Coordinates of C-alpha atoms in Angstrom, one line a residue:
M1 CA -44.0 -257.8 118.6
S2 CA -46.4 -255.0 119.8
T3 CA -46.1 -253.8 123.4
V4 CA -49.7 -254.9 124.0
Q5 CA -48.9 -258.5 122.8
S6 CA -45.8 -258.5 124.8
L7 CA -47.7 -257.5 127.9
I8 CA -50.3 -260.2 127.4
N9 CA -47.6 -262.8 126.9
D10 CA -45.8 -261.7 130.0
V11 CA -49.1 -261.9 132.1
R12 CA -49.9 -265.3 130.6
Q13 CA -46.4 -266.7 131.5
K14 CA -46.6 -265.2 135.0
I15 CA -50.1 -266.8 135.6
N16 CA -48.8 -270.1 134.3
A17 CA -45.8 -269.9 136.6
L18 CA -48.1 -269.2 139.6
E19 CA -50.5 -272.1 138.8
T20 CA -47.5 -274.4 138.5
A21 CA -46.2 -273.2 142.0
Q22 CA -49.7 -273.6 143.4
A23 CA -50.0 -277.1 142.0
L24 CA -46.6 -278.1 143.4
Y25 CA -47.1 -276.7 146.8
S26 CA -50.9 -277.0 147.2
R27 CA -50.7 -279.0 150.3
Q28 CA -48.7 -276.3 152.1
L29 CA -50.7 -273.3 150.5
S30 CA -54.3 -274.8 150.4
P31 CA -55.0 -272.0 147.9
D32 CA -58.8 -272.9 147.4
F33 CA -59.6 -273.4 151.1
S34 CA -61.8 -270.7 152.6
T35 CA -63.7 -270.7 155.9
F36 CA -66.5 -269.0 154.1
D37 CA -67.3 -272.0 151.9
Y38 CA -68.7 -273.6 154.9
I39 CA -70.8 -270.9 156.6
S40 CA -73.8 -269.0 155.4
T41 CA -73.0 -265.9 153.3
D42 CA -76.5 -264.9 152.4
E43 CA -77.8 -261.4 153.5
L44 CA -78.7 -262.7 157.0
G45 CA -75.4 -264.6 157.3
L46 CA -73.3 -261.6 156.5
S47 CA -75.4 -259.4 158.8
R48 CA -74.8 -261.9 161.6
I49 CA -71.1 -261.8 161.0
L50 CA -70.9 -257.9 160.9
A51 CA -73.1 -257.6 164.0
A52 CA -70.9 -260.0 166.0
L53 CA -67.8 -258.0 165.1
L54 CA -69.4 -254.7 166.0
D55 CA -70.8 -255.9 169.3
P56 CA -68.6 -254.6 172.2
N57 CA -69.8 -257.7 174.2
G58 CA -69.1 -260.1 171.3
S59 CA -67.3 -263.3 171.7
H60 CA -64.4 -261.8 169.9
A61 CA -63.5 -260.4 173.3
Q62 CA -61.9 -257.3 171.9
Q63 CA -64.4 -255.0 173.6
E64 CA -65.4 -251.9 171.7
S65 CA -62.2 -251.7 169.6
F66 CA -63.8 -253.1 166.4
L67 CA -66.8 -250.7 166.7
R68 CA -64.5 -247.7 167.3
L69 CA -62.5 -248.6 164.2
F70 CA -65.6 -249.1 162.1
I71 CA -66.9 -245.6 162.9
E72 CA -63.5 -244.2 162.2
H73 CA -62.9 -246.0 158.9
C74 CA -66.4 -246.4 157.5
L75 CA -68.6 -243.7 159.1
P76 CA -66.3 -240.6 159.1
V77 CA -69.3 -238.3 159.1
I78 CA -70.1 -239.5 162.6
Y79 CA -66.5 -239.8 163.7
K80 CA -66.0 -236.1 162.9
D81 CA -69.3 -234.8 164.1
D82 CA -69.2 -233.0 167.5
N83 CA -72.8 -234.2 168.0
W84 CA -71.8 -237.8 168.2
Q85 CA -68.8 -237.3 170.6
V86 CA -70.8 -238.5 173.7
F87 CA -71.5 -241.7 171.7
L88 CA -67.8 -242.1 170.7
N89 CA -66.8 -241.7 174.3
N90 CA -69.2 -244.4 175.4
L91 CA -69.0 -247.0 172.7
E92 CA -68.7 -249.8 175.4
K93 CA -72.4 -249.1 176.2
T94 CA -73.6 -249.9 172.6
E95 CA -76.0 -252.7 172.1
V96 CA -76.2 -254.5 168.8
F97 CA -79.4 -256.1 167.5
L98 CA -79.9 -258.3 164.5
E99 CA -83.2 -258.2 162.4
E100 CA -84.6 -255.6 164.8
I101 CA -88.4 -255.2 164.1
T102 CA -89.6 -251.6 163.4
G103 CA -92.3 -251.7 166.1
K104 CA -92.4 -248.0 166.8
S105 CA -93.4 -247.1 163.2
N106 CA -95.8 -250.1 162.8
T107 CA -94.3 -250.9 159.5
Q108 CA -93.1 -254.4 160.7
R109 CA -89.9 -254.3 158.8
R110 CA -86.6 -255.7 160.1
M111 CA -83.5 -253.6 160.4
D112 CA -80.6 -255.8 159.4
I113 CA -78.2 -254.4 162.0
Y114 CA -79.3 -251.9 164.7
L115 CA -76.9 -250.2 167.1
R116 CA -78.3 -248.4 170.2
C117 CA -76.2 -246.6 172.8
Q118 CA -78.0 -245.1 175.9
V119 CA -76.0 -242.5 177.7
G120 CA -77.8 -241.0 180.6
D121 CA -81.1 -239.7 179.3
D122 CA -79.9 -239.6 175.7
S123 CA -79.8 -242.4 173.2
Y124 CA -78.1 -242.8 169.8
G125 CA -79.2 -245.1 167.1
I126 CA -77.6 -246.5 163.9
C127 CA -79.4 -248.6 161.3
I128 CA -77.3 -250.6 158.8
E129 CA -79.3 -251.7 155.8
N130 CA -77.3 -254.7 154.4
K131 CA -77.8 -255.1 150.6
P132 CA -75.3 -257.7 149.3
Y133 CA -77.6 -259.2 146.7
A134 CA -81.3 -258.2 147.1
T135 CA -83.0 -255.2 145.5
D136 CA -84.6 -252.3 147.4
Q137 CA -88.2 -252.5 148.7
L138 CA -90.8 -249.8 148.4
D139 CA -90.1 -247.0 150.9
Q140 CA -87.7 -249.3 152.8
M141 CA -85.1 -246.7 153.8
K142 CA -87.8 -244.0 154.6
D143 CA -89.5 -246.6 156.9
Y144 CA -86.2 -247.1 158.7
A145 CA -85.8 -243.4 159.2
T146 CA -89.2 -243.0 160.5
E147 CA -88.6 -245.9 163.0
L148 CA -85.4 -244.2 164.3
E149 CA -87.2 -240.8 164.6
N150 CA -90.0 -242.5 166.5
R151 CA -87.4 -244.2 169.0
K152 CA -86.6 -240.5 170.1
H153 CA -82.8 -240.9 169.6
K154 CA -81.0 -237.7 170.2
H155 CA -79.1 -238.4 167.0
W156 CA -79.6 -241.3 164.5
H157 CA -77.8 -242.4 161.4
L158 CA -78.7 -244.7 158.4
V159 CA -76.1 -246.8 156.7
Y160 CA -76.7 -248.2 153.1
L161 CA -74.2 -251.1 152.6
N162 CA -73.9 -252.6 149.2
E163 CA -71.2 -252.7 146.5
N164 CA -72.4 -251.1 143.2
N165 CA -75.1 -248.6 143.9
D166 CA -74.0 -245.0 144.9
V167 CA -77.4 -244.5 146.6
P168 CA -80.5 -246.4 147.3
S169 CA -83.1 -246.4 144.5
E170 CA -85.7 -243.8 144.5
Y171 CA -88.2 -246.7 145.0
S172 CA -86.7 -246.9 148.6
V173 CA -86.3 -243.2 149.2
D174 CA -86.9 -240.1 147.1
T175 CA -83.8 -237.9 146.1
T176 CA -85.0 -234.9 148.1
T177 CA -85.3 -236.8 151.4
L178 CA -82.0 -238.5 150.8
E179 CA -80.3 -235.1 150.3
D180 CA -81.8 -233.9 153.6
W181 CA -80.4 -236.8 155.4
I182 CA -76.9 -236.2 153.9
I183 CA -77.0 -232.6 154.7
G184 CA -78.0 -233.5 158.3
N185 CA -75.2 -236.1 158.7
Q186 CA -78.0 -238.8 159.1
Y187 CA -76.9 -241.0 156.1
S188 CA -73.8 -242.8 154.9
H189 CA -73.3 -245.0 151.8
L190 CA -70.8 -247.8 152.5
R191 CA -69.4 -250.4 149.9
F192 CA -68.4 -253.9 150.8
S193 CA -65.0 -253.1 149.4
G194 CA -64.9 -250.2 151.8
L195 CA -65.0 -252.6 154.7
I196 CA -61.4 -253.8 153.8
S197 CA -59.6 -251.0 155.5
W198 CA -61.7 -251.4 158.6
L199 CA -61.0 -255.2 158.8
K200 CA -57.2 -254.7 158.2
A201 CA -57.1 -252.1 161.0
C202 CA -59.0 -254.5 163.3
Q203 CA -56.4 -257.2 162.5
V204 CA -53.7 -254.8 163.6
E205 CA -55.4 -254.1 166.8
C206 CA -56.7 -257.6 167.5
Q207 CA -55.0 -259.6 170.2
N208 CA -56.4 -263.0 169.3
H209 CA -55.0 -265.1 166.4
S210 CA -58.3 -266.9 165.7
V211 CA -60.3 -263.8 165.4
S212 CA -57.6 -262.1 163.3
E213 CA -57.5 -265.0 161.0
F214 CA -61.3 -264.9 160.7
M215 CA -61.1 -261.3 159.6
A216 CA -58.4 -262.2 157.0
Q217 CA -60.8 -264.9 155.6
L218 CA -63.6 -262.4 155.6
T219 CA -61.3 -259.9 153.7
K220 CA -60.7 -262.6 151.1
F221 CA -64.4 -263.4 150.8
I222 CA -65.2 -259.7 150.2
Q223 CA -62.4 -259.3 147.6
K224 CA -63.6 -262.4 145.7
H225 CA -67.3 -262.0 145.8
F226 CA -67.7 -258.1 145.6
M227 CA -64.4 -256.9 144.1
G228 CA -63.7 -259.8 141.6
I229 CA -60.2 -260.6 143.0
E230 CA -59.9 -264.3 142.9
D231 CA -56.3 -264.5 144.1
M232 CA -54.3 -261.7 145.6
N233 CA -51.0 -263.3 144.8
E234 CA -52.0 -263.5 141.0
D235 CA -53.3 -260.0 141.2
N236 CA -50.2 -258.5 142.7
A237 CA -48.0 -260.4 140.3
I238 CA -50.0 -259.0 137.3
L239 CA -49.8 -255.6 138.8
D240 CA -46.1 -255.7 139.1
I241 CA -45.8 -256.5 135.3
I242 CA -48.3 -253.7 134.4
K243 CA -46.2 -251.1 136.5
Q244 CA -42.8 -252.1 135.0
N245 CA -42.4 -249.0 132.8
A246 CA -44.3 -246.4 130.8
A247 CA -44.9 -248.8 127.8
T248 CA -46.5 -251.6 129.9
I249 CA -48.8 -249.0 131.7
D250 CA -49.8 -247.7 128.3
A251 CA -50.4 -251.2 126.9
S252 CA -52.5 -252.1 130.0
I253 CA -54.7 -249.1 129.6
K254 CA -55.3 -249.9 125.9
V255 CA -56.2 -253.6 126.9
S256 CA -58.5 -252.3 129.6
N257 CA -60.3 -250.0 127.2
T258 CA -61.1 -253.0 125.0
V259 CA -62.5 -255.3 127.7
D260 CA -65.9 -253.5 127.8
R261 CA -66.2 -253.8 124.1
M262 CA -65.2 -257.4 124.2
K263 CA -67.9 -258.2 126.8
K264 CA -70.6 -256.5 124.7
E265 CA -69.5 -258.4 121.6
L266 CA -69.7 -261.7 123.5
I267 CA -73.1 -260.8 124.9
A268 CA -74.2 -260.1 121.3
K269 CA -73.0 -263.6 120.5
L270 CA -74.8 -265.0 123.4
K271 CA -78.1 -263.5 122.2
I272 CA -77.5 -265.0 118.7
D273 CA -76.8 -268.4 120.3
L274 CA -79.9 -268.3 122.5
L275 CA -82.2 -267.4 119.6
A276 CA -80.6 -270.0 117.4
K277 CA -80.8 -272.8 120.0
Y278 CA -84.2 -271.7 121.4
K279 CA -87.2 -273.9 120.3
K280 CA -90.4 -272.2 120.7
T281 CA -92.7 -274.3 122.9
D282 CA -95.0 -272.8 125.6
Y283 CA -93.1 -269.5 125.9
E284 CA -91.3 -266.9 123.8
L285 CA -87.7 -265.8 124.3
D286 CA -87.1 -262.0 124.5
T287 CA -83.4 -260.8 124.4
S288 CA -84.2 -257.2 123.7
Y289 CA -83.4 -256.0 127.2
I290 CA -79.7 -256.9 127.3
G291 CA -76.7 -255.7 125.6
E292 CA -75.3 -252.4 127.1
G293 CA -74.1 -253.6 130.5
R294 CA -76.6 -251.6 132.6
R295 CA -77.7 -253.0 135.9
Y296 CA -80.8 -255.2 135.8
E297 CA -80.4 -256.1 132.1
Q298 CA -82.3 -259.3 131.4
I299 CA -83.3 -262.2 129.2
R300 CA -87.0 -263.1 129.5
F301 CA -89.1 -266.2 128.9
I302 CA -92.5 -264.6 128.0
I303 CA -95.4 -266.9 129.1
P304 CA -98.5 -266.6 126.8
G305 CA -101.6 -265.8 128.7
Y306 CA -99.7 -264.9 131.8
N307 CA -98.7 -261.2 131.3
K308 CA -97.9 -260.3 134.9
A309 CA -94.6 -262.2 135.1
W310 CA -91.9 -264.0 133.1
V311 CA -89.1 -266.5 133.8
C312 CA -86.1 -264.2 133.9
F313 CA -82.3 -264.2 133.7
E314 CA -81.1 -260.9 135.1
F315 CA -77.7 -259.3 135.9
D316 CA -77.9 -258.0 139.5
N317 CA -74.9 -255.8 138.9
A318 CA -73.8 -253.4 136.1
G319 CA -71.2 -254.6 133.7
F320 CA -72.8 -258.0 133.1
D321 CA -72.2 -259.3 136.6
R322 CA -73.8 -261.5 139.2
P323 CA -76.8 -263.0 137.3
I324 CA -79.9 -264.3 139.0
L325 CA -82.5 -266.6 137.5
G326 CA -86.2 -267.1 138.6
I327 CA -89.7 -265.8 138.2
K328 CA -90.0 -262.0 138.1
F329 CA -93.2 -260.0 138.2
T330 CA -93.8 -256.8 136.3
S331 CA -94.3 -254.9 139.5
V332 CA -94.3 -255.3 143.3
E333 CA -98.0 -254.9 143.3
A334 CA -98.5 -257.7 140.7
A335 CA -96.3 -259.9 142.9
K336 CA -98.4 -259.2 146.0
A337 CA -101.6 -259.9 144.1
C338 CA -100.4 -263.3 143.1
P339 CA -101.9 -266.0 145.3
H340 CA -99.2 -268.4 144.3
A341 CA -96.2 -266.3 145.2
E342 CA -95.2 -268.2 148.3
S343 CA -95.8 -271.6 146.6
M344 CA -93.4 -270.7 143.8
K345 CA -90.5 -270.4 146.2
T346 CA -91.4 -273.5 148.1
V347 CA -91.8 -275.7 145.1
L348 CA -88.6 -274.4 143.5
N349 CA -86.7 -275.0 146.7
T350 CA -88.1 -278.5 146.9
M351 CA -87.4 -279.4 143.3
L352 CA -84.1 -277.6 142.6
T353 CA -82.1 -279.3 145.4
D354 CA -78.9 -277.9 144.2
K355 CA -80.0 -274.2 144.3
K356 CA -80.5 -271.9 147.1
V357 CA -83.9 -270.3 146.2
S358 CA -84.6 -266.8 147.7
S359 CA -87.3 -264.2 147.3
S360 CA -87.8 -260.4 147.2
A361 CA -90.6 -257.9 146.6
Q362 CA -90.7 -258.5 142.8
W363 CA -89.1 -261.9 142.6
P364 CA -91.3 -264.5 144.4
A365 CA -88.5 -267.1 143.7
Y366 CA -84.9 -266.8 142.3
Y367 CA -81.4 -268.0 142.8
Y368 CA -78.0 -266.9 141.9
F369 CA -76.9 -268.4 138.6
D370 CA -73.5 -270.2 138.4
P371 CA -71.0 -269.0 137.3
Q372 CA -71.7 -266.1 139.5
D373 CA -68.6 -263.9 139.0
W374 CA -68.7 -262.3 135.5
K375 CA -66.5 -259.4 136.6
G376 CA -63.4 -260.9 137.9
S377 CA -63.5 -264.3 136.4
S378 CA -63.1 -265.4 132.7
E379 CA -65.2 -268.6 133.0
A380 CA -68.6 -267.2 131.9
W381 CA -67.0 -265.4 128.9
L382 CA -65.1 -268.5 127.9
M383 CA -68.4 -270.3 128.0
I384 CA -70.0 -267.8 125.7
N385 CA -67.2 -267.9 123.3
E386 CA -67.3 -271.7 123.2
G387 CA -71.0 -271.5 122.6
T388 CA -71.9 -273.4 125.9
M389 CA -73.4 -270.7 127.9
G390 CA -76.5 -270.4 125.8
D391 CA -77.3 -274.1 126.4
K392 CA -76.9 -273.6 130.2
I393 CA -79.2 -270.5 130.4
L394 CA -81.9 -272.2 128.2
E395 CA -81.7 -275.4 130.2
E396 CA -82.1 -273.7 133.6
M397 CA -84.8 -271.2 132.5
D398 CA -86.7 -274.2 130.9
T399 CA -86.4 -276.1 134.2
V400 CA -87.8 -273.2 136.2
F401 CA -90.6 -272.8 133.8
Q402 CA -91.5 -276.5 133.7
V403 CA -91.4 -276.8 137.5
L404 CA -93.8 -273.9 137.9
N405 CA -96.0 -275.0 135.1
D406 CA -96.2 -278.6 136.2
N407 CA -97.3 -277.5 139.7
H408 CA -100.0 -275.3 138.1
L409 CA -98.5 -272.0 139.4
L410 CA -98.7 -270.3 135.9
N411 CA -102.2 -271.2 134.9
E412 CA -104.0 -268.2 136.4
K413 CA -104.5 -265.0 134.3
L414 CA -104.0 -262.2 136.7

């Protein structure tokens, strides 16, 4: 038996053993229970949680310790900058605001999380742009920088929080301006996975069990939804098998190198399934924009006579991960020009009671497609292999089209 096959067999046996143990002791372990299944984890919900933890006057009652650890672990350019030492010495004076309106620049945007610290005549400002799911808006980061400038802070800093992008898109800020911010220690990119070290440090310092347990639950949520880690016990068990010896490490690398190819082959199968099962009615199916695993790859329902938008299934992350489904316009300008944009979200929210419909600049109405985790879970890939994923995508895309069409929201040629 090859080392690769032996490795796969060992991993399968270990997972089966863990699943058996979890089934036997589920009442004691409660492996599927998570606090975050019962609270809002959309963009505003996550911003609310982070703002509450960063607030020195927050109900966690740990004073400025969480904020201090956040600066230390997540914003080292500030932590090591002499210009920010006065701020660091006065963290207890920091005020934290949620959805702060950019009134000084007259752009009427909302800063997801805004930290302001006044020390004597000097003030310090930090804006955290939280992007767990949504895409960048036109000049968004530039507008935030203008707002911070206009607030006359002695020093200010922008934080772009997401998981997969290395930088904001040029749609939000041009490369030259971003480089100027970086050189001037006015910008940091932070991944959700990068919050883990901060949360663990907070748990060590936290003196309240309930708050510490909440942070542990938040850590598990981030690991699951942004890092693809469903079960740390399972993950650690597999890691132990992989690290046994040189042969198992070599075998695991070989397996890892074929996963991307496997996904691309299954996506090719999905395209064939979709085209075979699709019945041309009032729209045309276009699968030419998917296959390589780049971010924003998509499947389109082209609507004849309505060439400014299409019903769209799109991967929000690279590597075929976190799909969304809804109505997408060809440009932000086209979406703004559509008189039915707000109605699209309202109607879909009303009709699709099991979905949480959101909107963004180019998407008047969309929701996150289930299964959501295509990176860390095998569920979606098994469905493709079994031939059921194509049916699900077609059914949901057709439902979105029919709801919009029946409500006369697709009958205007723009």
